[in-house]
Amino acid sequence: MGVVILLLLAGANGGWARDSPRDLDTGWEYRWGDSPIGADGVPLWTRPGVGDDAWQPIDFPSNPPDRDGRRNVWYRAPLPEGDWRDPVIYIYSVDLITEVYLDGHKIYDFGEFDDKGEGVFVGWPWHMIELPKNFGDKTIYFRIFSNYMDIGLWGEIKLMERLDLIKYVLGTSQSRFVITALSFLIAVMALMLAVLSRERSPYLPISVFTIATGTMGLAGTQGTQLLVNAPLMWDYIDAAAYYVLPAAMAFLFRDWCGPRWARTLTWIGLLHALYAAGAMSCSLLGLVTLSDTYPVFDGLLTISLILMFRATFTHFRDADPKRRAVLVAFAVFSLFLMVDMAVAHSLLPWTTLPMPWGLFIFSLMLIVLAVRHFVRTQDALRDLNATLEQKVQDRTRDLERSNADLRQFASVVSHDLQEPLRMISGYMGLIERRYADRLDDDGRTFIYHAVDGAKRMSGMIQGVLEYSRVQSQGGELRGVNADALLREALDDLNVASAFPEAAIDIVDLPTLRADAVQLRSLFQNLISNALKYSHPDRTPRIAVRATVADGWATLSITDNGIGIAPTQHERAFRMFARLQDGGGRDGTGIGLAICKRIVERHGGRIWIDSKPGQGSTFSFTLPVGKNPS
């Protein structure tokens, strides 16, 4: 509010300042080293006539010749006369710390000098040095320490009114604040696209890039110093965003390149991410100063930009017009970065580049491309869903027709096909009773085989019917007590009376998510199978065990029967399979096929572990369920 009031006052009193801002770009001199300090605490070099012959002229107070590793330097310049109401000196930046003297009095300091005339890096802010009203025609002195690659004042130096300076800073910050807000808005949009889309790339790299862009714009804006006067904090924020920027760029362009360059860009992204983490951590821990991390990063960034430029423009001809536009913007943006680094390292004359605008335009092009990609993807998914929905409807109708045909088939099997078999069995029995005295042994044998074949055929038809009903007439899957169902199956098989010598060991079985009727049928078939193929020289022993892991139960039924050869394991689950080592036992050969169909309907699998003469273990998996109410 105070700043706004000052601006309103300045606008209402446009003629208040009697002199317009002036650039302090003439009369500068320098001398290497640090001044001795007098008894009154004032550096001797600030006194008139002391060592005047040692001062050398310089065009701008920065980076004098023949540094040779020296860290201390002094600058001085005469101040012009003028009619000023509230005069200040504005300096864009200083490398690295400074004290300012006028008339032998210290009027400003930034950083703290120790007894050796040295100090630590405390940030790169802009500076406003207040001047007394009678400063005209006097000499101003700057004491500088820097262990950085640059030493001295940097950017621009102006003499102006305080209100003019505030207006100047806010005026140059307006566009940056707008760009920062828009960049963060783009970042939020990219994050939303990443959340809404099934593919995270390229939205996450765009989001990181625009967050870094907005953060750099905010931290590097001079107006932030008016909000929070913590220059080192802003420099840390700016550095972190600056160091993350190429990592986001590398991961963004990785998906645009072929396999050859994708790996290179991945390594570039990881290298910059590691450098950002390492540089910031070491700076915060005091192992290095933040200023020392910039030259290394700039060298690394130069190499990375060249590699990224090579990788992306290799596919320029194959890219669509939108991506070509992004690549051209990337090239311009990269050139801006290179020029900005050259200015920062004094390889080019100081100038202000519209870096924030370049970053913003590049980010805007990325998000426009990403949004268009997202829209196209959603349209394709919508069309695909409509097609799939139609296919599902068609498939559902087909399944309904198939189920109707299957029910009709089951009706035919259970009535029409069974009736002739019953007639055959009935008439064969009638012949045997009426003409028993006329039949010889061969006749009675023929009748026996005919009746037995009819019974076996009837059993096979019932097996096919049961097999088909596993899918078509299966019940709801719900939590069932497997232990209770197993004991019911044993009762149905009448095991206690039919096999009184058999020993069946059952542990507590878990609650399963299953069709209770089918699960009982599964137990009946497997237990019946184990008893049927028991070893003639052993007392039948059956063990039922269960283990639970990751929401699935594995149940195993182990017997000590005749066993099954490994070559017969897969064949055992086929329809009407009769194993070669079955010992002539009766059966339709469909029981294990029904077991496999029941288990697969529940989403599980079934398998055999067995060797001839060593018994068999039938194992199957079923989903674990909640305890039934």
PDB file of C-alpha atoms in Angstrom, residues 347-614:
ATOM      1  CA  LEU A 347      31.766 -12.341 -22.773  1.00  0.00           C
ATOM      2  CA  LEU A 348      29.251  -9.903 -24.280  1.00  0.00           C
ATOM      3  CA  PRO A 349      28.392  -6.318 -23.242  1.00  0.00           C
ATOM      4  CA  TRP A 350      25.713  -6.014 -20.595  1.00  0.00           C
ATOM      5  CA  THR A 351      22.156  -5.892 -21.891  1.00  0.00           C
ATOM      6  CA  THR A 352      18.719  -6.978 -20.716  1.00  0.00           C
ATOM      7  CA  LEU A 353      17.198  -9.846 -22.672  1.00  0.00           C
ATOM      8  CA  PRO A 354      13.468 -10.698 -22.664  1.00  0.00           C
ATOM      9  CA  MET A 355      14.246 -14.126 -21.192  1.00  0.00           C
ATOM     10  CA  PRO A 356      10.966 -14.384 -19.242  1.00  0.00           C
ATOM     11  CA  TRP A 357       8.977 -13.721 -22.380  1.00  0.00           C
ATOM     12  CA  GLY A 358      11.014 -16.290 -24.293  1.00  0.00           C
ATOM     13  CA  LEU A 359      10.424 -18.876 -21.591  1.00  0.00           C
ATOM     14  CA  PHE A 360       6.734 -18.057 -21.440  1.00  0.00           C
ATOM     15  CA  ILE A 361       6.199 -18.224 -25.210  1.00  0.00           C
ATOM     16  CA  PHE A 362       8.016 -21.542 -25.345  1.00  0.00           C
ATOM     17  CA  SER A 363       5.923 -22.875 -22.417  1.00  0.00           C
ATOM     18  CA  LEU A 364       2.741 -21.611 -24.073  1.00  0.00           C
ATOM     19  CA  MET A 365       3.568 -23.425 -27.298  1.00  0.00           C
ATOM     20  CA  LEU A 366       4.237 -26.613 -25.336  1.00  0.00           C
ATOM     21  CA  ILE A 367       0.942 -26.478 -23.470  1.00  0.00           C
ATOM     22  CA  VAL A 368      -0.999 -25.683 -26.670  1.00  0.00           C
ATOM     23  CA  LEU A 369       0.589 -28.714 -28.308  1.00  0.00           C
ATOM     24  CA  ALA A 370      -0.125 -30.821 -25.204  1.00  0.00           C
ATOM     25  CA  VAL A 371      -3.767 -29.711 -25.068  1.00  0.00           C
ATOM     26  CA  ARG A 372      -4.271 -30.511 -28.735  1.00  0.00           C
ATOM     27  CA  HIS A 373      -2.678 -33.918 -28.165  1.00  0.00           C
ATOM     28  CA  PHE A 374      -4.925 -34.472 -25.136  1.00  0.00           C
ATOM     29  CA  VAL A 375      -8.053 -33.505 -27.094  1.00  0.00           C
ATOM     30  CA  ARG A 376      -7.129 -35.808 -29.975  1.00  0.00           C
ATOM     31  CA  THR A 377      -6.437 -38.633 -27.529  1.00  0.00           C
ATOM     32  CA  GLN A 378      -9.772 -38.127 -25.772  1.00  0.00           C
ATOM     33  CA  ASP A 379     -11.595 -38.067 -29.115  1.00  0.00           C
ATOM     34  CA  ALA A 380      -9.869 -41.298 -30.123  1.00  0.00           C
ATOM     35  CA  LEU A 381     -10.714 -42.881 -26.763  1.00  0.00           C
ATOM     36  CA  ARG A 382     -14.313 -41.749 -27.081  1.00  0.00           C
ATOM     37  CA  ASP A 383     -14.561 -43.295 -30.561  1.00  0.00           C
ATOM     38  CA  LEU A 384     -12.846 -46.434 -29.305  1.00  0.00           C
ATOM     39  CA  ASN A 385     -15.181 -46.673 -26.316  1.00  0.00           C
ATOM     40  CA  ALA A 386     -18.190 -46.279 -28.597  1.00  0.00           C
ATOM     41  CA  THR A 387     -16.834 -49.026 -30.857  1.00  0.00           C
ATOM     42  CA  LEU A 388     -16.041 -51.266 -27.896  1.00  0.00           C
ATOM     43  CA  GLU A 389     -19.459 -50.626 -26.386  1.00  0.00           C
ATOM     44  CA  GLN A 390     -21.080 -51.657 -29.642  1.00  0.00           C
ATOM     45  CA  LYS A 391     -18.880 -54.749 -29.762  1.00  0.00           C
ATOM     46  CA  VAL A 392     -19.787 -55.577 -26.176  1.00  0.00           C
ATOM     47  CA  GLN A 393     -23.477 -55.242 -27.012  1.00  0.00           C
ATOM     48  CA  ASP A 394     -23.045 -57.474 -30.062  1.00  0.00           C
ATOM     49  CA  ARG A 395     -21.051 -59.954 -28.013  1.00  0.00           C
ATOM     50  CA  THR A 396     -23.677 -59.917 -25.272  1.00  0.00           C
ATOM     51  CA  ARG A 397     -26.400 -60.714 -27.786  1.00  0.00           C
ATOM     52  CA  ASP A 398     -24.249 -63.510 -29.202  1.00  0.00           C
ATOM     53  CA  LEU A 399     -23.683 -64.886 -25.707  1.00  0.00           C
ATOM     54  CA  GLU A 400     -27.382 -64.710 -24.942  1.00  0.00           C
ATOM     55  CA  ARG A 401     -28.124 -66.641 -28.129  1.00  0.00           C
ATOM     56  CA  SER A 402     -25.369 -69.126 -27.270  1.00  0.00           C
ATOM     57  CA  ASN A 403     -26.714 -69.588 -23.765  1.00  0.00           C
ATOM     58  CA  ALA A 404     -30.204 -70.114 -25.174  1.00  0.00           C
ATOM     59  CA  ASP A 405     -28.808 -72.688 -27.620  1.00  0.00           C
ATOM     60  CA  LEU A 406     -26.889 -74.307 -24.758  1.00  0.00           C
ATOM     61  CA  ARG A 407     -30.010 -74.511 -22.614  1.00  0.00           C
ATOM     62  CA  GLN A 408     -31.825 -76.061 -25.549  1.00  0.00           C
ATOM     63  CA  PHE A 409     -28.935 -78.499 -25.999  1.00  0.00           C
ATOM     64  CA  ALA A 410     -29.030 -79.377 -22.283  1.00  0.00           C
ATOM     65  CA  SER A 411     -32.757 -80.033 -22.585  1.00  0.00           C
ATOM     66  CA  VAL A 412     -32.166 -82.324 -25.553  1.00  0.00           C
ATOM     67  CA  VAL A 413     -29.331 -84.108 -23.747  1.00  0.00           C
ATOM     68  CA  SER A 414     -31.247 -84.613 -20.525  1.00  0.00           C
ATOM     69  CA  HIS A 415     -34.434 -85.875 -22.180  1.00  0.00           C
ATOM     70  CA  ASP A 416     -34.250 -86.815 -25.842  1.00  0.00           C
ATOM     71  CA  LEU A 417     -30.808 -88.484 -25.798  1.00  0.00           C
ATOM     72  CA  GLN A 418     -31.307 -90.185 -22.452  1.00  0.00           C
ATOM     73  CA  GLU A 419     -34.625 -91.734 -23.430  1.00  0.00           C
ATOM     74  CA  PRO A 420     -33.196 -94.110 -26.111  1.00  0.00           C
ATOM     75  CA  LEU A 421     -30.526 -95.231 -23.678  1.00  0.00           C
ATOM     76  CA  ARG A 422     -33.158 -96.016 -21.053  1.00  0.00           C
ATOM     77  CA  MET A 423     -35.120 -97.968 -23.659  1.00  0.00           C
ATOM     78  CA  ILE A 424     -32.012 -99.941 -24.600  1.00  0.00           C
ATOM     79  CA  SER A 425     -31.269-100.781 -20.979  1.00  0.00           C
ATOM     80  CA  GLY A 426     -34.939-101.649 -20.302  1.00  0.00           C
ATOM     81  CA  TYR A 427     -35.405-103.925 -23.312  1.00  0.00           C
ATOM     82  CA  MET A 428     -32.063-105.646 -22.776  1.00  0.00           C
ATOM     83  CA  GLY A 429     -33.118-106.374 -19.181  1.00  0.00           C
ATOM     84  CA  LEU A 430     -36.506-107.662 -20.420  1.00  0.00           C
ATOM     85  CA  ILE A 431     -34.792-109.993 -22.914  1.00  0.00           C
ATOM     86  CA  GLU A 432     -32.504-111.285 -20.177  1.00  0.00           C
ATOM     87  CA  ARG A 433     -35.464-112.073 -17.882  1.00  0.00           C
ATOM     88  CA  ARG A 434     -37.848-113.603 -20.475  1.00  0.00           C
ATOM     89  CA  TYR A 435     -35.373-115.567 -22.484  1.00  0.00           C
ATOM     90  CA  ALA A 436     -32.825-116.462 -19.808  1.00  0.00           C
ATOM     91  CA  ASP A 437     -33.338-120.210 -20.387  1.00  0.00           C
ATOM     92  CA  ARG A 438     -32.668-119.835 -24.095  1.00  0.00           C
ATOM     93  CA  LEU A 439     -29.463-117.741 -23.785  1.00  0.00           C
ATOM     94  CA  ASP A 440     -26.049-119.255 -23.657  1.00  0.00           C
ATOM     95  CA  ASP A 441     -23.047-117.704 -21.949  1.00  0.00           C
ATOM     96  CA  ASP A 442     -22.170-115.592 -24.987  1.00  0.00           C
ATOM     97  CA  GLY A 443     -25.700-114.186 -25.145  1.00  0.00           C
ATOM     98  CA  ARG A 444     -25.705-113.242 -21.483  1.00  0.00           C
ATOM     99  CA  THR A 445     -22.242-111.607 -21.957  1.00  0.00           C
ATOM    100  CA  PHE A 446     -23.519-109.606 -24.923  1.00  0.00           C
ATOM    101  CA  ILE A 447     -26.511-108.365 -22.965  1.00  0.00           C
ATOM    102  CA  TYR A 448     -24.261-107.414 -20.039  1.00  0.00           C
ATOM    103  CA  HIS A 449     -21.944-105.347 -22.263  1.00  0.00           C
ATOM    104  CA  ALA A 450     -24.877-103.660 -24.012  1.00  0.00           C
ATOM    105  CA  VAL A 451     -26.440-102.614 -20.701  1.00  0.00           C
ATOM    106  CA  ASP A 452     -23.049-101.509 -19.331  1.00  0.00           C
ATOM    107  CA  GLY A 453     -22.367 -99.453 -22.471  1.00  0.00           C
ATOM    108  CA  ALA A 454     -25.752 -97.779 -22.201  1.00  0.00           C
ATOM    109  CA  LYS A 455     -25.068 -96.911 -18.565  1.00  0.00           C
ATOM    110  CA  ARG A 456     -21.627 -95.560 -19.427  1.00  0.00           C
ATOM    111  CA  MET A 457     -23.100 -93.538 -22.300  1.00  0.00           C
ATOM    112  CA  SER A 458     -25.695 -92.112 -19.925  1.00  0.00           C
ATOM    113  CA  GLY A 459     -22.918 -91.187 -17.476  1.00  0.00           C
ATOM    114  CA  MET A 460     -20.960 -89.446 -20.217  1.00  0.00           C
ATOM    115  CA  ILE A 461     -24.016 -87.485 -21.287  1.00  0.00           C
ATOM    116  CA  GLN A 462     -24.571 -86.397 -17.689  1.00  0.00           C
ATOM    117  CA  GLY A 463     -20.912 -85.381 -17.516  1.00  0.00           C
ATOM    118  CA  VAL A 464     -21.175 -83.250 -20.673  1.00  0.00           C
ATOM    119  CA  LEU A 465     -24.309 -81.688 -19.276  1.00  0.00           C
ATOM    120  CA  GLU A 466     -22.574 -80.850 -15.990  1.00  0.00           C
ATOM    121  CA  TYR A 467     -19.540 -79.498 -17.876  1.00  0.00           C
ATOM    122  CA  SER A 468     -21.687 -77.151 -19.949  1.00  0.00           C
ATOM    123  CA  ARG A 469     -23.563 -75.905 -16.884  1.00  0.00           C
ATOM    124  CA  VAL A 470     -20.372 -74.692 -15.166  1.00  0.00           C
ATOM    125  CA  GLN A 471     -20.478 -71.496 -17.216  1.00  0.00           C
ATOM    126  CA  SER A 472     -24.076 -71.224 -18.284  1.00  0.00           C
ATOM    127  CA  GLN A 473     -25.726 -71.912 -14.927  1.00  0.00           C
ATOM    128  CA  GLY A 474     -23.038 -70.935 -12.448  1.00  0.00           C
ATOM    129  CA  GLY A 475     -24.166 -69.268  -9.246  1.00  0.00           C
ATOM    130  CA  GLU A 476     -23.012 -66.027  -7.626  1.00  0.00           C
ATOM    131  CA  LEU A 477     -19.499 -65.858  -6.223  1.00  0.00           C
ATOM    132  CA  ARG A 478     -19.642 -65.016  -2.525  1.00  0.00           C
ATOM    133  CA  GLY A 479     -17.857 -65.795   0.709  1.00  0.00           C
ATOM    134  CA  VAL A 480     -18.256 -69.520   1.506  1.00  0.00           C
ATOM    135  CA  ASN A 481     -16.923 -71.742   4.277  1.00  0.00           C
ATOM    136  CA  ALA A 482     -14.637 -74.114   2.350  1.00  0.00           C
ATOM    137  CA  ASP A 483     -14.097 -76.346   5.382  1.00  0.00           C
ATOM    138  CA  ALA A 484     -17.839 -76.973   5.760  1.00  0.00           C
ATOM    139  CA  LEU A 485     -18.304 -77.560   2.006  1.00  0.00           C
ATOM    140  CA  LEU A 486     -15.497 -80.139   1.980  1.00  0.00           C
ATOM    141  CA  ARG A 487     -17.137 -82.099   4.819  1.00  0.00           C
ATOM    142  CA  GLU A 488     -20.485 -81.965   2.995  1.00  0.00           C
ATOM    143  CA  ALA A 489     -18.744 -83.368  -0.095  1.00  0.00           C
ATOM    144  CA  LEU A 490     -17.343 -86.234   1.985  1.00  0.00           C
ATOM    145  CA  ASP A 491     -20.829 -86.993   3.292  1.00  0.00           C
ATOM    146  CA  ASP A 492     -22.231 -86.979  -0.251  1.00  0.00           C
ATOM    147  CA  LEU A 493     -19.551 -89.479  -1.293  1.00  0.00           C
ATOM    148  CA  ASN A 494     -20.412 -91.639   1.747  1.00  0.00           C
ATOM    149  CA  VAL A 495     -16.676 -91.969   2.357  1.00  0.00           C
ATOM    150  CA  ALA A 496     -17.039 -93.169   5.945  1.00  0.00           C
ATOM    151  CA  SER A 497     -18.969 -96.304   4.955  1.00  0.00           C
ATOM    152  CA  ALA A 498     -17.673 -96.894   1.423  1.00  0.00           C
ATOM    153  CA  PHE A 499     -14.012 -96.467   2.423  1.00  0.00           C
ATOM    154  CA  PRO A 500     -13.904 -97.134   6.176  1.00  0.00           C
ATOM    155  CA  GLU A 501     -10.141 -97.687   6.170  1.00  0.00           C
ATOM    156  CA  ALA A 502      -9.361 -94.371   4.386  1.00  0.00           C
ATOM    157  CA  ALA A 503      -7.686 -91.629   6.469  1.00  0.00           C
ATOM    158  CA  ILE A 504      -8.525 -88.062   5.466  1.00  0.00           C
ATOM    159  CA  ASP A 505      -6.596 -85.235   7.177  1.00  0.00           C
ATOM    160  CA  ILE A 506      -8.101 -81.752   6.814  1.00  0.00           C
ATOM    161  CA  VAL A 507      -6.664 -78.517   8.197  1.00  0.00           C
ATOM    162  CA  ASP A 508      -8.784 -75.438   8.697  1.00  0.00           C
ATOM    163  CA  LEU A 509      -9.581 -74.103   5.232  1.00  0.00           C
ATOM    164  CA  PRO A 510     -10.002 -70.363   4.578  1.00  0.00           C
ATOM    165  CA  THR A 511     -13.141 -68.579   3.530  1.00  0.00           C
ATOM    166  CA  LEU A 512     -13.231 -68.500  -0.257  1.00  0.00           C
ATOM    167  CA  ARG A 513     -15.061 -66.312  -2.770  1.00  0.00           C
ATOM    168  CA  ALA A 514     -16.745 -69.017  -4.775  1.00  0.00           C
ATOM    169  CA  ASP A 515     -19.904 -70.639  -6.094  1.00  0.00           C
ATOM    170  CA  ALA A 516     -20.807 -72.966  -3.212  1.00  0.00           C
ATOM    171  CA  VAL A 517     -22.424 -75.632  -5.425  1.00  0.00           C
ATOM    172  CA  GLN A 518     -19.495 -75.745  -7.828  1.00  0.00           C
ATOM    173  CA  LEU A 519     -16.899 -75.716  -5.043  1.00  0.00           C
ATOM    174  CA  ARG A 520     -18.593 -78.745  -3.431  1.00  0.00           C
ATOM    175  CA  SER A 521     -18.591 -80.456  -6.847  1.00  0.00           C
ATOM    176  CA  LEU A 522     -14.889 -79.645  -7.191  1.00  0.00           C
ATOM    177  CA  PHE A 523     -14.136 -81.260  -3.823  1.00  0.00           C
ATOM    178  CA  GLN A 524     -16.289 -84.308  -4.683  1.00  0.00           C
ATOM    179  CA  ASN A 525     -14.504 -84.909  -7.980  1.00  0.00           C
ATOM    180  CA  LEU A 526     -10.998 -84.563  -6.540  1.00  0.00           C
ATOM    181  CA  ILE A 527     -11.659 -86.664  -3.403  1.00  0.00           C
ATOM    182  CA  SER A 528     -13.486 -89.294  -5.470  1.00  0.00           C
ATOM    183  CA  ASN A 529     -10.593 -89.329  -7.913  1.00  0.00           C
ATOM    184  CA  ALA A 530      -8.072 -89.819  -5.079  1.00  0.00           C
ATOM    185  CA  LEU A 531     -10.059 -92.745  -3.621  1.00  0.00           C
ATOM    186  CA  LYS A 532     -10.734 -94.333  -6.993  1.00  0.00           C
ATOM    187  CA  TYR A 533      -7.039 -94.425  -7.910  1.00  0.00           C
ATOM    188  CA  SER A 534      -5.743 -95.557  -4.515  1.00  0.00           C
ATOM    189  CA  HIS A 535      -2.829 -97.972  -4.400  1.00  0.00           C
ATOM    190  CA  PRO A 536      -3.885-101.626  -3.961  1.00  0.00           C
ATOM    191  CA  ASP A 537      -1.167-102.282  -1.388  1.00  0.00           C
ATOM    192  CA  ARG A 538      -1.715 -99.177   0.781  1.00  0.00           C
ATOM    193  CA  THR A 539      -4.354 -97.812   3.078  1.00  0.00           C
ATOM    194  CA  PRO A 540      -5.762 -94.688   1.326  1.00  0.00           C
ATOM    195  CA  ARG A 541      -4.504 -91.496   2.926  1.00  0.00           C
ATOM    196  CA  ILE A 542      -5.639 -88.062   1.773  1.00  0.00           C
ATOM    197  CA  ALA A 543      -4.381 -84.705   3.104  1.00  0.00           C
ATOM    198  CA  VAL A 544      -6.092 -81.389   2.353  1.00  0.00           C
ATOM    199  CA  ARG A 545      -3.996 -78.266   2.941  1.00  0.00           C
ATOM    200  CA  ALA A 546      -4.319 -74.541   2.184  1.00  0.00           C
ATOM    201  CA  THR A 547      -2.090 -71.452   2.101  1.00  0.00           C
ATOM    202  CA  VAL A 548      -3.104 -67.816   1.578  1.00  0.00           C
ATOM    203  CA  ALA A 549      -1.074 -65.026  -0.068  1.00  0.00           C
ATOM    204  CA  ASP A 550      -1.976 -61.762  -1.849  1.00  0.00           C
ATOM    205  CA  GLY A 551      -5.726 -62.390  -1.705  1.00  0.00           C
ATOM    206  CA  TRP A 552      -5.530 -65.893  -3.190  1.00  0.00           C
ATOM    207  CA  ALA A 553      -5.736 -69.302  -1.510  1.00  0.00           C
ATOM    208  CA  THR A 554      -3.839 -72.321  -2.826  1.00  0.00           C
ATOM    209  CA  LEU A 555      -5.531 -75.578  -1.864  1.00  0.00           C
ATOM    210  CA  SER A 556      -3.892 -78.963  -2.364  1.00  0.00           C
ATOM    211  CA  ILE A 557      -5.335 -82.482  -2.119  1.00  0.00           C
ATOM    212  CA  THR A 558      -2.572 -85.071  -1.717  1.00  0.00           C
ATOM    213  CA  ASP A 559      -3.078 -88.865  -1.895  1.00  0.00           C
ATOM    214  CA  ASN A 560      -0.813 -91.920  -1.716  1.00  0.00           C
ATOM    215  CA  GLY A 561      -2.366 -93.612  -4.717  1.00  0.00           C
ATOM    216  CA  ILE A 562      -0.947 -95.053  -7.907  1.00  0.00           C
ATOM    217  CA  GLY A 563       0.229 -91.659  -9.210  1.00  0.00           C
ATOM    218  CA  ILE A 564       0.268 -90.203 -12.703  1.00  0.00           C
ATOM    219  CA  ALA A 565       3.163 -90.082 -15.148  1.00  0.00           C
ATOM    220  CA  PRO A 566       4.410 -86.493 -15.859  1.00  0.00           C
ATOM    221  CA  THR A 567       3.623 -86.961 -19.551  1.00  0.00           C
ATOM    222  CA  GLN A 568      -0.045 -87.505 -18.607  1.00  0.00           C
ATOM    223  CA  HIS A 569      -0.469 -84.407 -16.378  1.00  0.00           C
ATOM    224  CA  GLU A 570      -1.803 -82.063 -19.040  1.00  0.00           C
ATOM    225  CA  ARG A 571      -3.886 -84.766 -20.737  1.00  0.00           C
ATOM    226  CA  ALA A 572      -5.625 -85.603 -17.452  1.00  0.00           C
ATOM    227  CA  PHE A 573      -7.748 -82.442 -17.677  1.00  0.00           C
ATOM    228  CA  ARG A 574      -9.051 -83.127 -21.193  1.00  0.00           C
ATOM    229  CA  MET A 575     -12.609 -84.249 -21.904  1.00  0.00           C
ATOM    230  CA  PHE A 576     -13.054 -88.051 -21.825  1.00  0.00           C
ATOM    231  CA  ALA A 577      -9.327 -88.557 -21.164  1.00  0.00           C
ATOM    232  CA  ARG A 578      -8.526 -92.109 -20.038  1.00  0.00           C
ATOM    233  CA  LEU A 579      -5.014 -92.343 -18.636  1.00  0.00           C
ATOM    234  CA  GLN A 580      -2.821 -95.204 -19.689  1.00  0.00           C
ATOM    235  CA  ASP A 581      -1.855 -96.050 -16.103  1.00  0.00           C
ATOM    236  CA  GLY A 582      -5.395 -95.847 -14.695  1.00  0.00           C
ATOM    237  CA  GLY A 583      -5.420 -99.526 -13.768  1.00  0.00           C
ATOM    238  CA  GLY A 584      -8.713-100.191 -15.542  1.00  0.00           C
ATOM    239  CA  ARG A 585     -10.840 -98.153 -13.109  1.00  0.00           C
ATOM    240  CA  ASP A 586     -14.324 -97.191 -14.172  1.00  0.00           C
ATOM    241  CA  GLY A 587     -15.075 -93.609 -15.064  1.00  0.00           C
ATOM    242  CA  THR A 588     -16.248 -91.278 -17.792  1.00  0.00           C
ATOM    243  CA  GLY A 589     -12.979 -89.328 -18.018  1.00  0.00           C
ATOM    244  CA  ILE A 590     -14.737 -85.998 -17.565  1.00  0.00           C
ATOM    245  CA  GLY A 591     -14.387 -85.333 -13.820  1.00  0.00           C
ATOM    246  CA  LEU A 592     -11.017 -83.543 -13.987  1.00  0.00           C
ATOM    247  CA  ALA A 593     -12.162 -81.537 -17.029  1.00  0.00           C
ATOM    248  CA  ILE A 594     -15.099 -80.295 -14.934  1.00  0.00           C
ATOM    249  CA  CYS A 595     -12.668 -79.439 -12.083  1.00  0.00           C
ATOM    250  CA  LYS A 596     -10.510 -77.390 -14.445  1.00  0.00           C
ATOM    251  CA  ARG A 597     -13.535 -75.551 -15.838  1.00  0.00           C
ATOM    252  CA  ILE A 598     -14.807 -74.725 -12.336  1.00  0.00           C
ATOM    253  CA  VAL A 599     -11.420 -73.385 -11.191  1.00  0.00           C
ATOM    254  CA  GLU A 600     -10.969 -71.286 -14.335  1.00  0.00           C
ATOM    255  CA  ARG A 601     -14.475 -69.855 -13.952  1.00  0.00           C
ATOM    256  CA  HIS A 602     -13.295 -68.551 -10.546  1.00  0.00           C
ATOM    257  CA  GLY A 603     -10.193 -66.987 -12.142  1.00  0.00           C
ATOM    258  CA  GLY A 604      -7.775 -69.585 -10.746  1.00  0.00           C
ATOM    259  CA  ARG A 605      -5.666 -72.396 -12.158  1.00  0.00           C
ATOM    260  CA  ILE A 606      -5.227 -76.112 -11.384  1.00  0.00           C
ATOM    261  CA  TRP A 607      -2.225 -78.394 -11.794  1.00  0.00           C
ATOM    262  CA  ILE A 608      -0.825 -81.819 -10.863  1.00  0.00           C
ATOM    263  CA  ASP A 609       2.375 -82.876  -9.071  1.00  0.00           C
ATOM    264  CA  SER A 610       2.737 -86.631  -9.348  1.00  0.00           C
ATOM    265  CA  LYS A 611       4.928 -89.576 -10.267  1.00  0.00           C
ATOM    266  CA  PRO A 612       3.862 -93.191 -10.869  1.00  0.00           C
ATOM    267  CA  GLY A 613       3.645 -95.147  -7.650  1.00  0.00           C
ATOM    268  CA  GLN A 614       4.235 -92.078  -5.414  1.00  0.00           C
TER     269      GLN A 614
END
